Short mmCIF file of C-alpha atoms (C1' of nucleotides) in Angstrom, two decimals:
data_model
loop_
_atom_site.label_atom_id
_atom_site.label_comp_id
_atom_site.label_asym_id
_atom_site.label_seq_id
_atom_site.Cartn_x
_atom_site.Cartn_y
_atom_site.Cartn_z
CA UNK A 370 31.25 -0.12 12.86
CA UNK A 371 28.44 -1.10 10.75
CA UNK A 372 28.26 2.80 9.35
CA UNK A 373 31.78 2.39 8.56
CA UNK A 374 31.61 -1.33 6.75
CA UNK A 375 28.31 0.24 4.59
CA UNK A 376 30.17 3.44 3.58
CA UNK A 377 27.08 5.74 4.90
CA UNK A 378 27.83 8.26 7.30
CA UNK A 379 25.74 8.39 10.78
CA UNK A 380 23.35 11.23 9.10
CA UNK A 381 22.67 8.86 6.40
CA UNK A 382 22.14 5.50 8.56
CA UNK A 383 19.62 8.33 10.69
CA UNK A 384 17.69 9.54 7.44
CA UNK A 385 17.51 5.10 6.08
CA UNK A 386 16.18 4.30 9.68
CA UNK A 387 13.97 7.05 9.93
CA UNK A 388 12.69 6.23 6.82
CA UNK A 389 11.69 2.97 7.67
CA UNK A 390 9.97 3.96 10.90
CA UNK A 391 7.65 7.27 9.47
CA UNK A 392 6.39 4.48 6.64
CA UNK A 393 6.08 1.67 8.72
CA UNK A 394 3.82 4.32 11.66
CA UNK A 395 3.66 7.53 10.14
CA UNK A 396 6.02 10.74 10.16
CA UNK A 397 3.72 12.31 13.43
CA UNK A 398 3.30 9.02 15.41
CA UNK A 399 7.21 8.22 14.97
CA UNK A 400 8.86 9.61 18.14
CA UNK A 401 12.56 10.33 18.28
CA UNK A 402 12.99 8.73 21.17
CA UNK A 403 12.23 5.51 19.44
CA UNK A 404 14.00 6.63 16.13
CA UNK A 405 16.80 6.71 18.89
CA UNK A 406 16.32 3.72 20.32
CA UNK A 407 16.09 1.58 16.83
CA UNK A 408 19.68 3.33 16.10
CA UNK A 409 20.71 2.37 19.64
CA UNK A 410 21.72 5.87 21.00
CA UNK A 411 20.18 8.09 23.49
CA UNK A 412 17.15 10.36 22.29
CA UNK A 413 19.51 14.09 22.32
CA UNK A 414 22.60 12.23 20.63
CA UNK A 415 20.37 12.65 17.62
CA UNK A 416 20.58 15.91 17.74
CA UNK A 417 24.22 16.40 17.24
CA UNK A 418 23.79 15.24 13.16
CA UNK A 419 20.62 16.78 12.80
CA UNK A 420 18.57 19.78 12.97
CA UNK A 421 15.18 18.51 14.03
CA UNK A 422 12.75 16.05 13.08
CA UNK A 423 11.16 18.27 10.48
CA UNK A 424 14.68 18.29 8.94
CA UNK A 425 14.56 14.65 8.45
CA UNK A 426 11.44 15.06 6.74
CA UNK A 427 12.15 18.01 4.46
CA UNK A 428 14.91 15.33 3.27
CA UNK A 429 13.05 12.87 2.39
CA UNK A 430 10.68 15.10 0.48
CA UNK A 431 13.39 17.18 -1.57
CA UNK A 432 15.66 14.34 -1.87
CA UNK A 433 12.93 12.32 -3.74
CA UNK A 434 11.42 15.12 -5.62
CA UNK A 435 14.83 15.63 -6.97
CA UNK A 436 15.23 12.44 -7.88
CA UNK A 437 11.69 11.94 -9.93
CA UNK A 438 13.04 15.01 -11.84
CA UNK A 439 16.39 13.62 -12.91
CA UNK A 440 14.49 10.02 -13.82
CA UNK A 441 12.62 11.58 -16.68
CA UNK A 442 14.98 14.79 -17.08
CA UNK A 443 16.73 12.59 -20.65
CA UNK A 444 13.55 11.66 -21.74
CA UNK A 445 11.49 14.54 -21.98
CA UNK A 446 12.86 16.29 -24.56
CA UNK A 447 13.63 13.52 -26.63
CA UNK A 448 11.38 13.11 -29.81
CA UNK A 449 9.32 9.93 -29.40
CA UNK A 450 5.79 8.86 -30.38
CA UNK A 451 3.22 9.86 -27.73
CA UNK A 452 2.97 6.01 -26.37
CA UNK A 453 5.99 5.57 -25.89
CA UNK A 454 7.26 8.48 -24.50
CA UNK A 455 4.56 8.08 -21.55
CA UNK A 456 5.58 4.38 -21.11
CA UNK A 457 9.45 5.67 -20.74
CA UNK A 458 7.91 7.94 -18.33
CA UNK A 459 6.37 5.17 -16.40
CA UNK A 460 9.06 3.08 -15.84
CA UNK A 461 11.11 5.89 -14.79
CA UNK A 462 8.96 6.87 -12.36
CA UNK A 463 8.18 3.50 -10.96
CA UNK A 464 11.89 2.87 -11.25
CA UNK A 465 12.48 5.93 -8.63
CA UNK A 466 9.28 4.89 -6.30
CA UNK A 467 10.11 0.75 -6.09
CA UNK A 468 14.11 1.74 -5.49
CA UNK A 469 13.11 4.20 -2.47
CA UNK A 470 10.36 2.40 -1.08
CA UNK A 471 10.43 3.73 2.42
CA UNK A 472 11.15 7.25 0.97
CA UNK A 473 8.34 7.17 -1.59
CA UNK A 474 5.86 6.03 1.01
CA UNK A 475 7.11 8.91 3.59
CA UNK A 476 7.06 11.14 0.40
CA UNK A 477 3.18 10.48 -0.72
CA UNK A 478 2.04 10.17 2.59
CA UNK A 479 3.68 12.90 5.34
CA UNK A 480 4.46 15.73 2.83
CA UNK A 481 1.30 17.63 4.32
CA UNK A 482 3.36 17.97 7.46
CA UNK A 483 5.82 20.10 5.97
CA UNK A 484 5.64 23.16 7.43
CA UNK A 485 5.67 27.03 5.45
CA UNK A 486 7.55 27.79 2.67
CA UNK A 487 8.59 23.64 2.67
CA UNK A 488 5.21 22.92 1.81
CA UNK A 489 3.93 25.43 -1.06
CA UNK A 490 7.70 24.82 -2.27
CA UNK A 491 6.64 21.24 -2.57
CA UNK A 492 3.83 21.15 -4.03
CA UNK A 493 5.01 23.56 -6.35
CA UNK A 494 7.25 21.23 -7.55
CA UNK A 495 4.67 18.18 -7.92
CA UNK A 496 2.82 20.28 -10.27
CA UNK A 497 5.59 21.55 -12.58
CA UNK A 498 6.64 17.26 -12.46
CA UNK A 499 2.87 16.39 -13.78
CA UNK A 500 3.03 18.90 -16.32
CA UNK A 501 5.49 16.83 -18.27
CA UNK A 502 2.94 14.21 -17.99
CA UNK A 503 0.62 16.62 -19.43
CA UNK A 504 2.34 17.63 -22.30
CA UNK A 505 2.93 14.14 -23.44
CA UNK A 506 -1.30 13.18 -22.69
CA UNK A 507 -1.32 16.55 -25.05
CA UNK A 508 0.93 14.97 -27.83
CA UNK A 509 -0.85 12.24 -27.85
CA UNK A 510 -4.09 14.17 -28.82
CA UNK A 511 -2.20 16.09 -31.61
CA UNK A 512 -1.07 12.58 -33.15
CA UNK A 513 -4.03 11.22 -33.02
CA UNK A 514 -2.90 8.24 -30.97
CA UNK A 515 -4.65 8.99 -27.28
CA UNK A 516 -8.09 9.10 -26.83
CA UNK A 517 -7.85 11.95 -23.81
CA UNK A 518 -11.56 13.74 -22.85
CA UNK A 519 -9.79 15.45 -19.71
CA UNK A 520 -6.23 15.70 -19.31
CA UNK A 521 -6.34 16.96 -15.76
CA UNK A 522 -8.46 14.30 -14.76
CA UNK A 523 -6.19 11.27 -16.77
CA UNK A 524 -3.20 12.68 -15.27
CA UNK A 525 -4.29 12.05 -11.45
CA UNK A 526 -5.56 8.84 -12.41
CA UNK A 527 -2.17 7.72 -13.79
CA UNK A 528 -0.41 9.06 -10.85
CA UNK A 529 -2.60 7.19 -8.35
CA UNK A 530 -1.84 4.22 -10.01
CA UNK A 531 1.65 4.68 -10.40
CA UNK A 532 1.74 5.84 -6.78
CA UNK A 533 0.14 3.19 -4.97
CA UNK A 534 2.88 0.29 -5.62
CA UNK A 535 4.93 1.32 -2.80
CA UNK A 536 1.93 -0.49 -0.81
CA UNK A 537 1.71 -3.44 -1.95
CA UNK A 538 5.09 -4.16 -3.28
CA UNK A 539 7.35 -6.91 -1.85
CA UNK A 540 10.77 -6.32 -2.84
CA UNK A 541 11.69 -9.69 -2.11
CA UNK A 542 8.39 -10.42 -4.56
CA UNK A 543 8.90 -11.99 -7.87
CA UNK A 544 8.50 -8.79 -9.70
CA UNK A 545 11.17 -6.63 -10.98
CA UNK A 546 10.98 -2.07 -11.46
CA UNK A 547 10.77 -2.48 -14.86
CA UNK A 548 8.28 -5.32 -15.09
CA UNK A 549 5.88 -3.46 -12.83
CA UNK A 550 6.00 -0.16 -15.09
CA UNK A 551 5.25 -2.16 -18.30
CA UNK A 552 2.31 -3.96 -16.50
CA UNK A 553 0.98 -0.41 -15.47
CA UNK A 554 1.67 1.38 -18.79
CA UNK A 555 0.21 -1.45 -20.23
CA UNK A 556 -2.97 -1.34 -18.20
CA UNK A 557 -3.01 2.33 -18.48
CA UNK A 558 -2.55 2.77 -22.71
CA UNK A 559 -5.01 -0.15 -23.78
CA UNK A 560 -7.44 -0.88 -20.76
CA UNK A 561 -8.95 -3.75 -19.50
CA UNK A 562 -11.28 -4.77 -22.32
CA UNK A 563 -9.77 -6.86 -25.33
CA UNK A 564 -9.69 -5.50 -28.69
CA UNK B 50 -29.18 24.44 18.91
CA UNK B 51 -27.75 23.41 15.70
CA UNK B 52 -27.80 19.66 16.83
CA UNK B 53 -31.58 20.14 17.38
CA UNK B 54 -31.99 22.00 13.85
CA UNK B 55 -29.54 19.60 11.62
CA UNK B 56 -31.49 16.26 13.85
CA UNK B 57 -28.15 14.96 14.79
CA UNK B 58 -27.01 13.73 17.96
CA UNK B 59 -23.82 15.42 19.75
CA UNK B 60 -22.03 11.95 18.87
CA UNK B 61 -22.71 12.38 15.38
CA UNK B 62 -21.41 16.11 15.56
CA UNK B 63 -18.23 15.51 17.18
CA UNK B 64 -17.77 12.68 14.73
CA UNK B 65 -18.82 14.87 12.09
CA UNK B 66 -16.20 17.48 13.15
CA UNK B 67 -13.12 15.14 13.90
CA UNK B 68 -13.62 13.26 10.24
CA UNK B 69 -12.77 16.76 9.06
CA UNK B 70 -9.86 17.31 11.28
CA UNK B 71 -8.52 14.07 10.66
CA UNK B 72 -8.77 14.36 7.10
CA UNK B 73 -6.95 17.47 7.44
CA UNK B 74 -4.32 17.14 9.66
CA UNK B 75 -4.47 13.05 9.69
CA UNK B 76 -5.38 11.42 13.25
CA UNK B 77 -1.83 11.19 14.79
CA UNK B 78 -1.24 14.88 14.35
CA UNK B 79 -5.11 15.93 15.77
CA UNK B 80 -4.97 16.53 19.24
CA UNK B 81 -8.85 15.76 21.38
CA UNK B 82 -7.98 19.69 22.53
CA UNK B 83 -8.25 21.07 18.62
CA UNK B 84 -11.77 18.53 18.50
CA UNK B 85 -12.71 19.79 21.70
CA UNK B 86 -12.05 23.55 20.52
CA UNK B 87 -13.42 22.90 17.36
CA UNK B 88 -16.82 22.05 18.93
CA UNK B 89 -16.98 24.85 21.27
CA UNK B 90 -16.58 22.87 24.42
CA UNK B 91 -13.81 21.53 27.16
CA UNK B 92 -11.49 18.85 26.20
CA UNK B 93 -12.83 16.42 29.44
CA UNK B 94 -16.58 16.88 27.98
CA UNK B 95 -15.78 14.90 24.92
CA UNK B 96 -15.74 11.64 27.05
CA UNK B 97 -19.25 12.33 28.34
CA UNK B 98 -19.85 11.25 24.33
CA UNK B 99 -16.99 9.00 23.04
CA UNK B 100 -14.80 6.26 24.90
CA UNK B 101 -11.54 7.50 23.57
CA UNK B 102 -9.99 8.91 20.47
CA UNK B 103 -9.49 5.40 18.72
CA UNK B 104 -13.20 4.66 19.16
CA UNK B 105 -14.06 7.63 16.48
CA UNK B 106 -11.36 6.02 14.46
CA UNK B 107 -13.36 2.95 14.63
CA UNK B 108 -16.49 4.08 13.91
CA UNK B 109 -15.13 5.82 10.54
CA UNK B 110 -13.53 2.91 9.58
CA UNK B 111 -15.75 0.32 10.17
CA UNK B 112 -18.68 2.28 9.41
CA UNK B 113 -17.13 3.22 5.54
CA UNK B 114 -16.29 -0.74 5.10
CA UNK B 115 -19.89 -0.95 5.74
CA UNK B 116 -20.99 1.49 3.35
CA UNK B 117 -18.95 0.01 0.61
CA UNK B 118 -20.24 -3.58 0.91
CA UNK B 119 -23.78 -1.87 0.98
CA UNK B 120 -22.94 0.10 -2.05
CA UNK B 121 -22.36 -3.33 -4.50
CA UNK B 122 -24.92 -5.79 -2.18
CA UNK B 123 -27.64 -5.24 -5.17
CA UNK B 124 -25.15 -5.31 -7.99
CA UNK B 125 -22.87 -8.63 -7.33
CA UNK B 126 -25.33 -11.90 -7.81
CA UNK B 127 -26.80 -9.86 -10.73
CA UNK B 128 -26.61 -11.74 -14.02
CA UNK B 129 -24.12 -8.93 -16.26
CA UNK B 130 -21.92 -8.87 -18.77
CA UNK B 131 -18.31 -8.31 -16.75
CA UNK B 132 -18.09 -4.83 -18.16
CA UNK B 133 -21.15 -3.68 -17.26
CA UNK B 134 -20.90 -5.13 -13.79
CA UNK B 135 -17.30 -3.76 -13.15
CA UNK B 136 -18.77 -0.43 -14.45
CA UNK B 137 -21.48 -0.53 -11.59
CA UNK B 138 -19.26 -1.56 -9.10
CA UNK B 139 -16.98 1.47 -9.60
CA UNK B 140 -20.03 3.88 -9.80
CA UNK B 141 -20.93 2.44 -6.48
CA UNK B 142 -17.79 2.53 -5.03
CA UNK B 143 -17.08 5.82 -6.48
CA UNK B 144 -20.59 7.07 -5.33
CA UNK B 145 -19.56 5.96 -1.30
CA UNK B 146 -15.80 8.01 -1.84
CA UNK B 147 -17.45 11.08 -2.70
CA UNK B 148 -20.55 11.30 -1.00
CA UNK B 149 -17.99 10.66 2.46
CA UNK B 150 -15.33 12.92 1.17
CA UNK B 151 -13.79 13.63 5.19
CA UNK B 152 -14.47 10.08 6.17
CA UNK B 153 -12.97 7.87 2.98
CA UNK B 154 -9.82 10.20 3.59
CA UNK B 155 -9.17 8.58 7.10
CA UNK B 156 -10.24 5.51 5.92
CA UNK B 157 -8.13 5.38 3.30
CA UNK B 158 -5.11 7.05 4.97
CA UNK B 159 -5.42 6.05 8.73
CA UNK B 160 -6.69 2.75 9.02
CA UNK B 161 -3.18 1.33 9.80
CA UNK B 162 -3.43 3.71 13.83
CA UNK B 163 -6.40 0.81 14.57
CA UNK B 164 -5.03 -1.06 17.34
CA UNK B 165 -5.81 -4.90 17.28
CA UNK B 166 -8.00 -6.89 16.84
CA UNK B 167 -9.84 -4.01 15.06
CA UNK B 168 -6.94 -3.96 12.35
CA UNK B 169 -7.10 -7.64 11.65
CA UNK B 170 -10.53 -7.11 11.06
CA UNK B 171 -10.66 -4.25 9.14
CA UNK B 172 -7.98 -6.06 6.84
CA UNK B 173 -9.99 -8.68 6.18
CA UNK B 174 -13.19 -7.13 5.29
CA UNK B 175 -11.14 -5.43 2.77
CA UNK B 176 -10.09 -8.73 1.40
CA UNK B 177 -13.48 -9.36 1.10
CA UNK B 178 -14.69 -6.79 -0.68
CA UNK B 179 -11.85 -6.87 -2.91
CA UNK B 180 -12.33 -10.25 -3.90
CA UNK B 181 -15.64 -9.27 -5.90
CA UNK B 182 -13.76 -7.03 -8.23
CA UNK B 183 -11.22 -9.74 -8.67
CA UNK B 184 -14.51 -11.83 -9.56
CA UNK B 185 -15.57 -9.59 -12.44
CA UNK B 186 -12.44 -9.77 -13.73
CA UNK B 187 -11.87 -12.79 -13.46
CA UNK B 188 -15.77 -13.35 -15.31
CA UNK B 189 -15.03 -11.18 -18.20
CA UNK B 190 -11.67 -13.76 -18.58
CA UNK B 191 -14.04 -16.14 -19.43
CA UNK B 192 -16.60 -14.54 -21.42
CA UNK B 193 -13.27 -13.02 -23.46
CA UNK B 194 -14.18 -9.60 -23.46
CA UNK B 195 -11.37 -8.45 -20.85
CA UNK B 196 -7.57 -9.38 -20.95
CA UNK B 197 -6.18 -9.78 -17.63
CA UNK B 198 -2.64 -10.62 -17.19
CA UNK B 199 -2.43 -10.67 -13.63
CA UNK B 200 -6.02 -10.05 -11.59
CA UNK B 201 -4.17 -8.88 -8.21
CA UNK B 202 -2.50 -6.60 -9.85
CA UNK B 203 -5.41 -5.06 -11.66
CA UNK B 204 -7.34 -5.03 -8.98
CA UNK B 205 -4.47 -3.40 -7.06
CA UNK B 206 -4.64 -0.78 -10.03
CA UNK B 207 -8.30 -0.24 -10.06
CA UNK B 208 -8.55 0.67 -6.40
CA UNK B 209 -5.80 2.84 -6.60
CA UNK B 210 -7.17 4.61 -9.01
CA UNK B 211 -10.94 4.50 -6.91
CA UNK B 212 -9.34 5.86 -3.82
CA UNK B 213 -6.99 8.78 -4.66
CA UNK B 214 -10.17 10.85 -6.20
CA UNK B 215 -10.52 11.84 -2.58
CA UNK B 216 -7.79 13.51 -2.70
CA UNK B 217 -8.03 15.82 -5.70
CA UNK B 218 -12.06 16.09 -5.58
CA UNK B 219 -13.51 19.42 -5.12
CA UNK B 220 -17.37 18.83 -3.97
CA UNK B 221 -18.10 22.49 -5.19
CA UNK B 222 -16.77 21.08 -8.50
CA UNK B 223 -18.21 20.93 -11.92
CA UNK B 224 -18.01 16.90 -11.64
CA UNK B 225 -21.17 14.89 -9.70
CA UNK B 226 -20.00 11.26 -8.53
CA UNK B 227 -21.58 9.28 -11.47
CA UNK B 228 -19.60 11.73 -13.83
CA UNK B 229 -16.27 10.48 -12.23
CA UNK B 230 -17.53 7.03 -12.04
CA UNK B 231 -17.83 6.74 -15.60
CA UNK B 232 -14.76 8.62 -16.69
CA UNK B 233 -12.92 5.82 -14.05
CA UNK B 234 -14.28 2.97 -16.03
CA UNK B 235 -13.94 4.33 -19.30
CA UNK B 236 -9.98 4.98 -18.65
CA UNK B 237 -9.63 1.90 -16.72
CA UNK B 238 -11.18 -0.40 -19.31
CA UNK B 239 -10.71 1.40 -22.66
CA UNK B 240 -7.13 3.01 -21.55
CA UNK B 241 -5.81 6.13 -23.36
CA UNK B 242 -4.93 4.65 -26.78
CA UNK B 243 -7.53 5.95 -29.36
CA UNK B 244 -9.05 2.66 -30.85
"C1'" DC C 793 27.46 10.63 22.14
"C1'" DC C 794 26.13 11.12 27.11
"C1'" DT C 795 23.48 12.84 31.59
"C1'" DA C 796 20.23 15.79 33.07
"C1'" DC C 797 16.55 18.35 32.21
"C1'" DC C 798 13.13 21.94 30.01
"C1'" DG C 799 8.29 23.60 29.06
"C1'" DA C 800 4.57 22.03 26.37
"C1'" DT C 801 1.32 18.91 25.25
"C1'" DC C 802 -0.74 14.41 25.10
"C1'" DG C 803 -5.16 11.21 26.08
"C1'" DG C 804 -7.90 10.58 29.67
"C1'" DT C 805 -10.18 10.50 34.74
"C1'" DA C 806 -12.51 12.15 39.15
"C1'" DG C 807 -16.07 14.36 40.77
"C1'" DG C 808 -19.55 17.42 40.40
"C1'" DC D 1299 -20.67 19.92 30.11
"C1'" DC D 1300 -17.46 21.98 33.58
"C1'" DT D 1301 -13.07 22.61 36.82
"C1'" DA D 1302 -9.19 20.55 38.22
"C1'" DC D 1303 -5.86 17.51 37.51
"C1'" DC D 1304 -3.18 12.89 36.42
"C1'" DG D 1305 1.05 10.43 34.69
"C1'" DA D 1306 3.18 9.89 30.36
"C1'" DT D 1307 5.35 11.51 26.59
"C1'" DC D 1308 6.65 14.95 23.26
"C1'" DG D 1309 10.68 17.62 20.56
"C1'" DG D 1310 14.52 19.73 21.88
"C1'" DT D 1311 18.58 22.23 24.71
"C1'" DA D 1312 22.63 22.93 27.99
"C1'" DG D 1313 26.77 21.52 29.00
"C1'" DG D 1314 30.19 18.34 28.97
#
DNA sequence: CCTACCGATCGGTAGG
DNA sequence: CCTACCGATCGGTAGG
């Protein structure tokens, strides 16, 4: 049995297909009858590993959130420069969005139909993970290396960079995690213009 | 009647109403009995207005991609230096986001629920209108004033940091459109580093 | 993991 | 713009 050969159990093959469908049409427009269908089982047999479809979701959500917090968890207290403390940042969090592809799509796009506490849980979260990025934008200032007018507004920026990949990229495409993150932080530190 | 007061037709009102819903709740999850409510009037009497539910979809979406190659039409054959000219195309662009706050959010976010051959089409415009930022970029190459490793994947970069200020903008805000713009261009082609 | 089935809701139509 | 209604599909349960 293929769940058997891949060492996942059938709640994990579940959450990996699932995943694939809520990116690929959405979290609301995915039924489970055809989440059952692409796992070859009949639409209740889903029922007997988990909870509901909301469950599915709140997995996604937590499970990633979880893991963005781990990928910077040794750097952020570490005493770096400014630049390169938001670059290790960067890759980090690239590292976590190109590795879970289908996740991290599910996880920018469907969180909004999490339903109460889920939700205000979540976004709590997000916003105690973007203060880290904060603090190092801050640092920055205080060395006298970043040229910041408005924190707030540079932090969203670098998150809708960093957050977009999952759309375009191709894991079979000629770019590597780490590559990416460089390419971004680069972008991101010096700009467009030449010096 | 406030369709008689405001000058709009009752097309333009329940498009009005289901950009807003849609933005909201996204289009999957936004049943025509929430629009219908949400307008004060039966379900059924929608249809005496719209074809179906994927026709408003339609209209927002093809009507924004309109909008946006409106918004740089008087800016692209100009004679400009590249930084100048990728400046105005992101005030434009950035002007079109915010002055369609509801609409650029399904654009943006529900594009992909187009059936064909409106998809392939909408796709393709997009290509189209990307390919004059890659352009400018691609200009200020050659004058040497910008240093572009990879133009797809600054272009990539640029509009994902264009299209996520839906997402955090706040109309009632202290910020006007041109504001943003500038602060866009300034991080995008100056970057964070202090100089 | 299956058969059998639930009540609710979906987008949309007929006819006025 | 309404009443009345369609067949299809939804997430999920009972019971084995």
């Amino acid at each position: 049995m293929i769940e058997l050969i891949e060492n996942k159990s059938r709640k994990e093959h579940i959450q990996e297909v699932a995943e694939k469908l809520f990116r690929e049409k959405g979290y609301t427009a995915t039924s489970m009858r055809l989440l059952a269908a692409s796992l070859g089982i009949e639409p209740a047999s889903l029922y007997s590993h988990i909870k509901s479809k909301e469950e599915i979701l709140e997995t996604i959500c937590f499970s990633m959130a979880a893991q963005f917090f781990n990928s910077i968890l040794e750097i952020k207290n570490n005493t770096l420069p400014a630049d390169t403390k938001l670059r290790a940042f960067i890759l980090a969090h690239i590292k976590v969005v190109l590795n879970n592809i289908n996740a991290s799509a599910v996880f920018f796009h469907d969180w909004k139909h999490l339903s109460s506490p889920a939700k205000e849980n979540f976004v709590e979260m997000r916003k105690t993970y973007e203060q880290e990025f904060r603090k190092v934008l801050k640092q920055g200032m205080d060395e006298n290396t970043f040229k910041v007018n408005d924190i707030n507004f540079t932090v969203l920026t670098i998150f809708s960079a960093l957050n977009m990949t999952h759309e375009w990229y191709k894991s079979n495409g000629k770019w590597q995690s780490d590559e990416i993150g460089n390419k971004l932080a680069d972008l991101l530190i010096n700009g467009i213009a030449k010096k």
